[in-house]
Short mmCIF file of C-alpha atoms in Angstrom, two decimals:
data_model
loop_
_atom_site.label_atom_id
_atom_site.label_comp_id
_atom_site.label_asym_id
_atom_site.label_seq_id
_atom_site.Cartn_x
_atom_site.Cartn_y
_atom_site.Cartn_z
CA MET B 1 36.91 30.43 -38.19
CA ASP B 2 33.11 30.29 -37.91
CA GLY B 3 30.59 29.14 -40.52
CA ILE B 4 29.76 26.41 -43.01
CA ILE B 5 32.09 24.48 -45.29
CA VAL B 6 30.64 22.42 -48.14
CA VAL B 7 32.87 19.46 -48.95
CA ASN B 8 32.75 17.16 -51.97
CA LYS B 9 33.38 13.95 -50.06
CA PRO B 10 35.31 11.30 -51.99
CA THR B 11 34.40 7.62 -51.91
CA GLY B 12 36.25 5.40 -49.47
CA MET B 13 36.05 7.78 -46.52
CA THR B 14 33.57 8.04 -43.68
CA SER B 15 32.04 11.40 -42.85
CA HIS B 16 33.99 11.22 -39.58
CA ASP B 17 37.22 10.74 -41.55
CA VAL B 18 36.46 13.92 -43.50
CA VAL B 19 35.87 15.93 -40.33
CA ASN B 20 39.10 14.64 -38.78
CA LYS B 21 41.08 15.58 -41.87
CA LEU B 22 39.56 19.07 -41.94
CA ARG B 23 40.30 19.46 -38.23
CA ARG B 24 43.99 18.93 -38.95
CA LYS B 25 44.04 20.98 -42.16
CA LEU B 26 42.31 23.98 -40.59
CA ASN B 27 43.83 23.57 -37.11
CA THR B 28 40.46 23.78 -35.35
CA LYS B 29 38.77 21.64 -32.71
CA LYS B 30 35.18 22.85 -33.06
CA ILE B 31 34.02 21.13 -36.23
CA GLY B 32 31.36 18.58 -37.17
CA HIS B 33 29.17 17.43 -40.04
CA THR B 34 25.39 17.85 -40.26
CA GLY B 35 24.51 14.43 -41.67
CA THR B 36 26.38 11.22 -42.44
CA LEU B 37 27.19 10.17 -46.00
CA ASP B 38 28.04 6.48 -46.51
CA PRO B 39 31.74 5.66 -46.99
CA ASP B 40 31.17 4.28 -50.51
CA ALA B 41 29.14 7.35 -51.54
CA SER B 42 30.50 10.68 -52.74
CA GLY B 43 29.21 14.24 -52.85
CA VAL B 44 27.94 17.02 -50.63
CA LEU B 45 28.87 16.91 -46.96
CA VAL B 46 27.92 20.03 -44.98
CA VAL B 47 30.40 20.81 -42.20
CA LEU B 48 29.95 23.34 -39.38
CA VAL B 49 32.98 25.11 -37.94
CA GLY B 50 33.46 27.14 -34.77
CA LYS B 51 30.38 28.98 -33.51
CA ALA B 52 28.28 27.43 -36.26
CA CYS B 53 28.43 24.09 -34.39
CA LYS B 54 26.10 25.62 -31.80
CA ALA B 55 23.40 26.07 -34.45
CA LEU B 56 23.12 22.42 -35.50
CA GLN B 57 19.87 21.88 -33.57
CA PHE B 58 18.23 24.67 -35.58
CA LEU B 59 19.19 23.26 -38.98
CA GLN B 60 15.92 22.90 -40.87
CA ASP B 61 16.84 22.86 -44.55
CA THR B 62 17.68 19.15 -44.78
CA ASP B 63 16.04 17.83 -47.97
CA LYS B 64 18.54 16.05 -50.17
CA VAL B 65 19.16 15.28 -53.85
CA TYR B 66 21.01 12.14 -54.93
CA ARG B 67 22.14 10.50 -58.14
CA SER B 68 22.22 6.73 -58.02
CA SER B 69 22.06 3.57 -60.11
CA ILE B 70 20.51 0.15 -59.59
CA GLN B 71 22.11 -3.28 -59.88
CA LEU B 72 19.71 -6.08 -60.82
CA GLY B 73 20.17 -9.80 -60.25
CA TYR B 74 20.97 -10.11 -56.57
CA THR B 75 20.49 -8.74 -53.07
CA THR B 76 23.23 -8.09 -50.53
CA SER B 77 23.66 -7.76 -46.78
CA THR B 78 24.07 -3.99 -47.10
CA ASP B 79 21.53 -3.32 -49.90
CA ASP B 80 24.38 -2.10 -52.11
CA VAL B 81 26.99 -3.81 -54.30
CA PHE B 82 29.62 -3.51 -51.57
CA GLY B 83 27.94 -6.06 -49.31
CA GLU B 84 27.84 -9.84 -49.23
CA ILE B 85 25.56 -11.41 -51.83
CA LYS B 86 22.56 -12.99 -50.09
CA GLU B 87 20.39 -14.20 -52.96
CA GLN B 88 20.57 -14.30 -56.76
CA LYS B 89 17.88 -14.47 -59.41
CA GLN B 90 17.55 -14.24 -63.19
CA ILE B 91 17.03 -10.64 -64.30
CA ASN B 92 13.61 -9.56 -65.58
CA LEU B 93 13.68 -6.55 -67.91
CA ASP B 94 9.94 -6.47 -68.59
CA PHE B 95 9.24 -3.09 -66.94
CA ASP B 96 9.10 0.61 -67.75
CA PHE B 97 11.90 2.29 -65.79
CA ASP B 98 10.29 5.74 -65.56
CA SER B 99 6.91 4.37 -64.50
CA VAL B 100 8.40 2.28 -61.72
CA LEU B 101 10.46 5.22 -60.48
CA GLN B 102 7.41 7.48 -60.39
CA SER B 103 5.60 4.93 -58.20
CA PHE B 104 8.00 5.87 -55.40
CA GLU B 105 6.91 9.53 -55.31
CA GLY B 106 5.02 10.86 -52.30
CA LYS B 107 4.87 9.99 -48.61
CA GLN B 108 5.74 6.46 -47.54
CA ARG B 109 6.98 4.26 -44.73
CA GLN B 110 10.36 3.10 -45.92
CA LYS B 111 12.11 0.07 -44.49
CA VAL B 112 15.53 1.04 -43.13
CA PRO B 113 18.53 -1.08 -44.26
CA MET B 114 20.02 -3.27 -41.52
CA THR B 115 23.46 -1.83 -42.30
CA SER B 116 22.61 1.59 -40.89
CA SER B 117 23.14 3.73 -37.80
CA LYS B 118 19.40 3.84 -37.04
CA LYS B 119 18.99 2.94 -33.38
CA VAL B 120 16.63 0.42 -31.77
CA ASN B 121 16.68 0.20 -27.97
CA GLY B 122 19.85 2.30 -27.90
CA LYS B 123 21.76 0.08 -30.34
CA LYS B 124 22.47 0.70 -34.02
CA LEU B 125 20.91 -1.72 -36.52
CA LEU B 126 24.34 -2.51 -37.93
CA GLU B 127 25.42 -3.66 -34.46
CA TYR B 128 22.52 -6.13 -34.38
CA GLN B 129 23.52 -7.26 -37.87
CA ARG B 130 27.10 -7.93 -36.75
CA GLN B 131 25.64 -10.19 -34.03
CA GLY B 132 23.80 -12.17 -36.70
CA ILE B 133 20.39 -10.62 -35.97
CA GLU B 134 18.78 -9.71 -39.32
CA ASN B 135 15.03 -9.82 -38.68
CA ILE B 136 14.46 -6.34 -37.21
CA ASP B 137 12.05 -4.32 -39.33
CA VAL B 138 12.37 -0.56 -38.76
CA PHE B 139 10.56 2.04 -40.86
CA ASN B 140 11.08 5.76 -41.46
CA ASN B 141 8.30 8.11 -42.53
CA VAL B 142 9.81 9.80 -45.58
CA LYS B 143 8.73 11.79 -48.60
CA ILE B 144 10.07 11.54 -52.13
CA TYR B 145 9.37 14.86 -53.84
CA SER B 146 10.55 13.80 -57.28
CA ILE B 147 12.41 10.93 -58.92
CA HIS B 148 13.33 10.49 -62.59
CA SER B 149 15.66 8.53 -64.83
CA ILE B 150 19.04 9.83 -65.98
CA ASN B 151 20.13 6.84 -68.11
CA LYS B 152 17.67 3.99 -68.65
CA ASP B 153 20.32 1.60 -69.97
CA GLU B 154 22.37 2.03 -66.80
CA LEU B 155 19.27 2.20 -64.56
CA SER B 156 20.52 5.50 -63.15
CA PHE B 157 18.22 8.10 -61.63
CA GLU B 158 18.01 11.31 -59.61
CA VAL B 159 15.87 11.61 -56.49
CA HIS B 160 14.87 14.61 -54.35
CA CYS B 161 13.82 13.33 -50.94
CA SER B 162 13.29 14.25 -47.31
CA SER B 163 15.74 13.67 -44.50
CA GLY B 164 15.73 10.06 -43.30
CA CYS B 165 15.26 8.58 -46.78
CA TYR B 166 17.63 5.77 -47.80
CA VAL B 167 18.46 5.53 -51.50
CA ARG B 168 19.63 1.96 -50.85
CA SER B 169 16.06 1.17 -49.85
CA ILE B 170 14.73 2.64 -53.09
CA CYS B 171 17.14 0.48 -55.10
CA ARG B 172 16.24 -2.62 -53.06
CA ASP B 173 12.50 -1.98 -53.34
CA PHE B 174 12.81 -1.39 -57.10
CA GLY B 175 13.43 -5.11 -57.38
CA LEU B 176 10.31 -5.93 -55.37
CA LYS B 177 8.25 -3.82 -57.77
CA THR B 178 9.69 -5.44 -60.94
CA ASN B 179 9.95 -9.14 -60.01
CA ASN B 180 13.70 -8.79 -59.51
CA LEU B 181 16.36 -8.86 -56.85
CA SER B 182 18.29 -5.61 -56.70
CA CYS B 183 20.58 -3.33 -54.75
CA MET B 184 22.29 0.04 -55.10
CA LYS B 185 25.23 0.26 -57.50
CA SER B 186 26.42 3.85 -56.95
CA LEU B 187 25.52 6.98 -55.00
CA GLN B 188 26.38 10.65 -55.22
CA ARG B 189 24.75 13.33 -53.06
CA THR B 190 24.43 16.49 -55.13
CA GLN B 191 22.52 18.73 -52.73
CA VAL B 192 21.71 19.17 -49.03
CA GLY B 193 19.15 21.91 -48.49
CA ARG B 194 20.47 24.98 -50.31
CA PHE B 195 24.03 23.63 -50.45
CA THR B 196 24.81 22.16 -53.88
CA ILE B 197 27.69 20.23 -55.40
CA ASP B 198 28.68 23.40 -57.27
CA MET B 199 29.37 25.06 -53.91
CA ALA B 200 31.49 22.15 -52.68
CA GLN B 201 35.28 22.05 -52.49
CA ASP B 202 37.32 18.89 -53.01
CA LEU B 203 38.66 17.70 -49.68
CA GLU B 204 42.24 17.28 -50.90
CA THR B 205 42.50 20.86 -52.15
CA ILE B 206 41.11 22.58 -49.04
CA ASN B 207 43.57 24.44 -46.83
CA SER B 208 43.41 27.34 -44.37
CA GLU B 209 44.15 29.86 -47.12
CA ASN B 210 41.67 28.81 -49.82
CA VAL B 211 38.78 27.36 -47.80
CA ILE B 212 35.38 28.85 -48.62
CA VAL B 213 33.37 29.46 -45.45
CA TYR B 214 29.69 30.31 -45.85
CA PRO B 215 28.07 32.47 -43.15
CA LEU B 216 26.12 30.98 -40.25
CA SER B 217 23.12 33.10 -41.28
CA MET B 218 22.57 30.71 -44.23
CA ILE B 219 21.28 27.96 -41.94
CA LEU B 220 19.33 30.37 -39.71
CA SER B 221 17.49 32.29 -42.42
CA HIS B 222 14.22 30.49 -41.61
CA ILE B 223 14.23 32.14 -38.15
CA PRO B 224 13.05 35.78 -38.17
CA ARG B 225 15.90 38.25 -37.66
CA ILE B 226 15.76 40.86 -34.89
CA ASP B 227 18.33 43.62 -34.39
CA TYR B 228 18.15 44.32 -30.67
CA GLN B 229 19.65 46.94 -28.35
CA PRO B 230 21.19 46.92 -25.82
CA ILE B 231 22.96 43.93 -27.38
CA GLN B 232 24.97 43.35 -24.20
CA ASP B 233 21.81 42.01 -22.55
CA VAL B 234 21.75 39.30 -25.21
CA TYR B 235 25.43 38.45 -24.71
CA ASN B 236 24.64 38.13 -21.01
CA GLY B 237 21.75 35.75 -21.73
CA LYS B 238 19.15 37.99 -20.10
CA HIS B 239 15.43 37.86 -20.76
CA ILE B 240 14.51 40.61 -23.22
CA ARG B 241 11.30 42.29 -24.31
CA ILE B 242 10.42 42.24 -28.04
CA ASP B 243 7.21 43.36 -29.75
CA THR B 244 6.85 40.71 -32.48
CA LYS B 245 4.33 38.15 -33.72
CA TYR B 246 6.99 35.42 -33.85
CA ASP B 247 7.58 32.90 -31.06
CA ARG B 248 11.20 32.25 -32.03
CA VAL B 249 13.67 34.87 -33.25
CA CYS B 250 17.37 35.15 -34.02
CA ILE B 251 19.03 38.17 -32.43
CA TYR B 252 21.73 39.80 -34.53
CA ASP B 253 24.58 42.15 -33.83
CA SER B 254 26.44 42.22 -37.15
CA ASN B 255 26.21 38.41 -37.05
CA PRO B 256 23.81 36.00 -35.31
CA VAL B 257 24.24 36.23 -31.55
CA ALA B 258 21.51 34.09 -29.99
CA ILE B 259 18.22 32.26 -30.51
CA TYR B 260 15.35 33.46 -28.30
CA ASP B 261 11.94 31.87 -27.68
CA ARG B 262 8.85 33.59 -26.31
CA ASP B 263 8.54 33.02 -22.57
CA HIS B 264 5.31 34.95 -21.94
CA ASN B 265 3.63 37.94 -23.56
CA ASN B 266 6.46 39.94 -25.19
CA VAL B 267 9.19 38.58 -22.93
CA PHE B 268 11.71 36.24 -24.60
CA LYS B 269 14.31 33.94 -23.08
CA CYS B 270 17.60 32.81 -24.58
CA VAL B 271 17.62 29.16 -25.71
CA ARG B 272 20.99 29.15 -27.44
CA GLY B 273 23.91 31.55 -27.53
CA LEU B 274 25.87 31.55 -30.79
CA PHE B 275 28.90 33.56 -29.69
#
């Protein structure tokens, strides 16, 4: 089995738990996810199986869409309602929800939550937090393409953002913008790149007979396709000569076989076999 499986991850499971369960269900060893989804969040988890695992480094389509809601009145150790309450404050409702949300749009340096796998000096922030170290400020350069309200009464919203963006940080920073304390109440990921929640299968219903496997070519479509002969040279990892304007190409047989980069002139070298 080779390709991409889109899973609708339930709450209460880590992304690693999902992969382990699929490994047993599908009786395969070569399997892994393309990006962690928090245990208390649900939604789209993109999983690579078999030969597709070799293409992870070329995954480019990583923008994400989330649906979330904000809890006012307090902050927590994890920046969501599942953490320990750190500070409480009377709620201020004197703000326009849509206007505040729109202020997040565009490029920004976003402070990463301490409860995260972001590494500093080889150690995850959450590991520092477990040691009682809370004063490490780490920022990601992110972009929020769009953000809008879904239900103003419930302070729920949808956000389309770049990879590396934390919705927990948006919910936390919403409080800073409105003279409140706040954290994230709920989170569902509805899209990763071109893979949407409508394409996802519920984890509990997946088995080896009904699993939907999308082709590897879906995550390599941004790399120009070349049909090359003799294809055996590609399987053997040899340098090949191609007359093309592109510096990186994907060589196909009937399926993707290898990624090649320009070495010099029209000579290309293999950087990753996919077979």
